[in-house]
Structures are given as structure tokens and as C-alpha cells.
Tab-separated table of C-alpha atoms in Angstrom:
chain	number	residue	atom	x	y	z
P	1	MET	CA	-36.495	31.475	-21.228
P	2	ARG	CA	-39.452	33.512	-20.174
P	3	ASP	CA	-40.241	37.013	-21.205
P	4	THR	CA	-39.082	38.737	-18.048
P	5	VAL	CA	-35.878	38.692	-16.096
P	6	GLU	CA	-37.737	37.884	-12.865
P	7	SER	CA	-39.229	34.689	-14.235
P	8	ALA	CA	-35.852	33.645	-15.733
P	9	THR	CA	-34.172	34.259	-12.383
P	10	PHE	CA	-36.848	32.185	-10.679
P	11	GLU	CA	-36.228	29.299	-13.103
P	12	ILE	CA	-32.483	29.472	-12.521
P	13	LEU	CA	-32.932	29.477	-8.733
P	14	THR	CA	-35.344	26.545	-8.962
P	15	GLY	CA	-32.754	24.595	-10.982
P	16	ILE	CA	-30.025	25.383	-8.442
P	17	GLN	CA	-32.293	24.288	-5.605
P	18	ALA	CA	-33.067	21.010	-7.382
P	19	SER	CA	-29.376	20.280	-7.924
P	20	LEU	CA	-28.587	21.090	-4.281
P	21	ALA	CA	-31.296	18.689	-3.166
P	22	GLN	CA	-29.295	15.868	-4.747
P	23	VAL	CA	-26.062	16.668	-2.891
P	24	PRO	CA	-26.840	14.422	0.128
P	25	VAL	CA	-27.316	11.468	-2.222
P	26	ARG	CA	-23.915	12.140	-3.719
P	27	SER	CA	-22.341	12.518	-0.278
P	28	ASP	CA	-23.743	9.118	0.748
P	29	ARG	CA	-21.986	7.567	-2.212
P	30	LEU	CA	-18.869	9.498	-1.303
P	31	GLU	CA	-19.007	8.171	2.262
P	32	THR	CA	-19.325	4.623	0.926
P	33	ARG	CA	-16.342	5.154	-1.347
P	34	MET	CA	-14.350	6.669	1.500
P	35	GLY	CA	-15.170	3.623	3.622
P	36	ASN	CA	-13.969	1.338	0.849
P	37	CYS	CA	-10.797	3.378	0.476
P	38	GLU	CA	-10.222	3.243	4.229
P	39	THR	CA	-10.576	-0.545	4.216
P	40	ARG	CA	-8.131	-0.861	1.324
P	41	ARG	CA	-5.676	1.513	3.023
P	42	GLU	CA	-5.779	-0.553	6.223
P	43	GLY	CA	-5.045	-3.688	4.198
P	44	LEU	CA	-2.105	-1.992	2.519
P	45	GLU	CA	-0.751	-0.798	5.874
P	46	ALA	CA	-0.925	-4.340	7.249
P	47	GLY	CA	0.978	-5.582	4.211
P	48	LEU	CA	3.595	-2.859	4.654
P	49	ARG	CA	4.078	-3.823	8.307
P	50	ASN	CA	4.687	-7.425	7.247
P	51	ASP	CA	7.102	-6.317	4.549
P	52	ARG	CA	9.027	-4.107	7.004
P	53	ARG	CA	9.307	-6.989	9.472
P	54	ASN	CA	10.513	-9.334	6.739
P	55	ALA	CA	13.002	-6.751	5.482
P	56	ALA	CA	14.366	-6.263	8.996
P	57	GLY	CA	14.954	-10.006	9.358
P	58	MET	CA	16.664	-10.370	5.989
P	59	PRO	CA	20.096	-8.988	7.019
P	60	LEU	CA	20.124	-11.300	10.028
P	61	MET	CA	19.454	-14.311	7.820
P	62	MET	CA	22.090	-13.170	5.312
P	63	ARG	CA	24.738	-12.812	8.047
P	64	ALA	CA	23.911	-16.249	9.448
P	65	THR	CA	24.083	-17.800	5.987
P	66	ALA	CA	27.368	-16.040	5.175
P	67	GLY	CA	28.821	-17.125	8.515
P	68	ASP	CA	27.798	-20.734	7.914
P	69	PHE	CA	29.209	-20.608	4.376
P	70	ALA	CA	32.493	-19.158	5.661
P	71	ALA	CA	32.741	-21.923	8.269
P	72	ARG	CA	32.196	-24.624	5.653
P	73	VAL	CA	34.727	-23.060	3.278
P	74	SER	CA	37.249	-22.934	6.138
P	75	GLU	CA	36.679	-26.644	6.805
P	76	VAL	CA	37.286	-27.460	3.148
P	77	GLU	CA	40.447	-25.312	3.127
P	78	GLU	CA	41.746	-27.126	6.214
P	79	ARG	CA	41.062	-30.516	4.647
P	80	VAL	CA	42.771	-29.485	1.401
P	81	ALA	CA	45.754	-28.161	3.378
P	82	ALA	CA	45.918	-31.457	5.316
P	83	LEU	CA	45.824	-33.462	2.089
P	84	GLU	CA	48.518	-31.272	0.554
P	85	THR	CA	50.853	-31.787	3.512
P	86	ARG	CA	50.278	-35.554	3.364
P	87	ALA	CA	50.968	-35.680	-0.355
P	88	SER	CA	54.245	-33.770	-0.134
């Protein structure tokens, strides 16, 4: 530091001014990062929409499959019952 308080204060203020001059450069990088984050967020939202649509269709497919399975089991039960009546 210098000998006087005034010159030390001047050096400190000069250093602060120099660091503030670099803030726009940092904000440009921040804007680029924010843009990248925005792009990634949009991609994630699109994926979530697809997942929600698929999840909404899943119960419908499960009910259709269970209904078809129940119908086939009923057919087999009827055939077994028919064979049992013939055998007796």
C-alpha cells in the first residue's frame, strides 16, 4: 500500500472499477448458459408430455388386455365344462 490513506483508497477504487468492467463479460456467459438451460428444459418438458400421454394410455391397454384374457379363460372353462359333462 501507499503511504497515505487517499492513495490507498484510490487503488482500492481502481481495483473495484476494473472488476466491475468485467461484469458484462460474465453476464454474456451467463446468458449463454441460461439459453442452454432453457433448451434442455424444453427438451425435458417434451419428454414429460410424452411420458404423461403414455401413462394415460397404459390403464386403457391394461383393461383391454385383462378383458381379452378373461374372455379366453371363460372359453377354456366352457370347453372344460363341456368335456366334463361328456365324460360323465
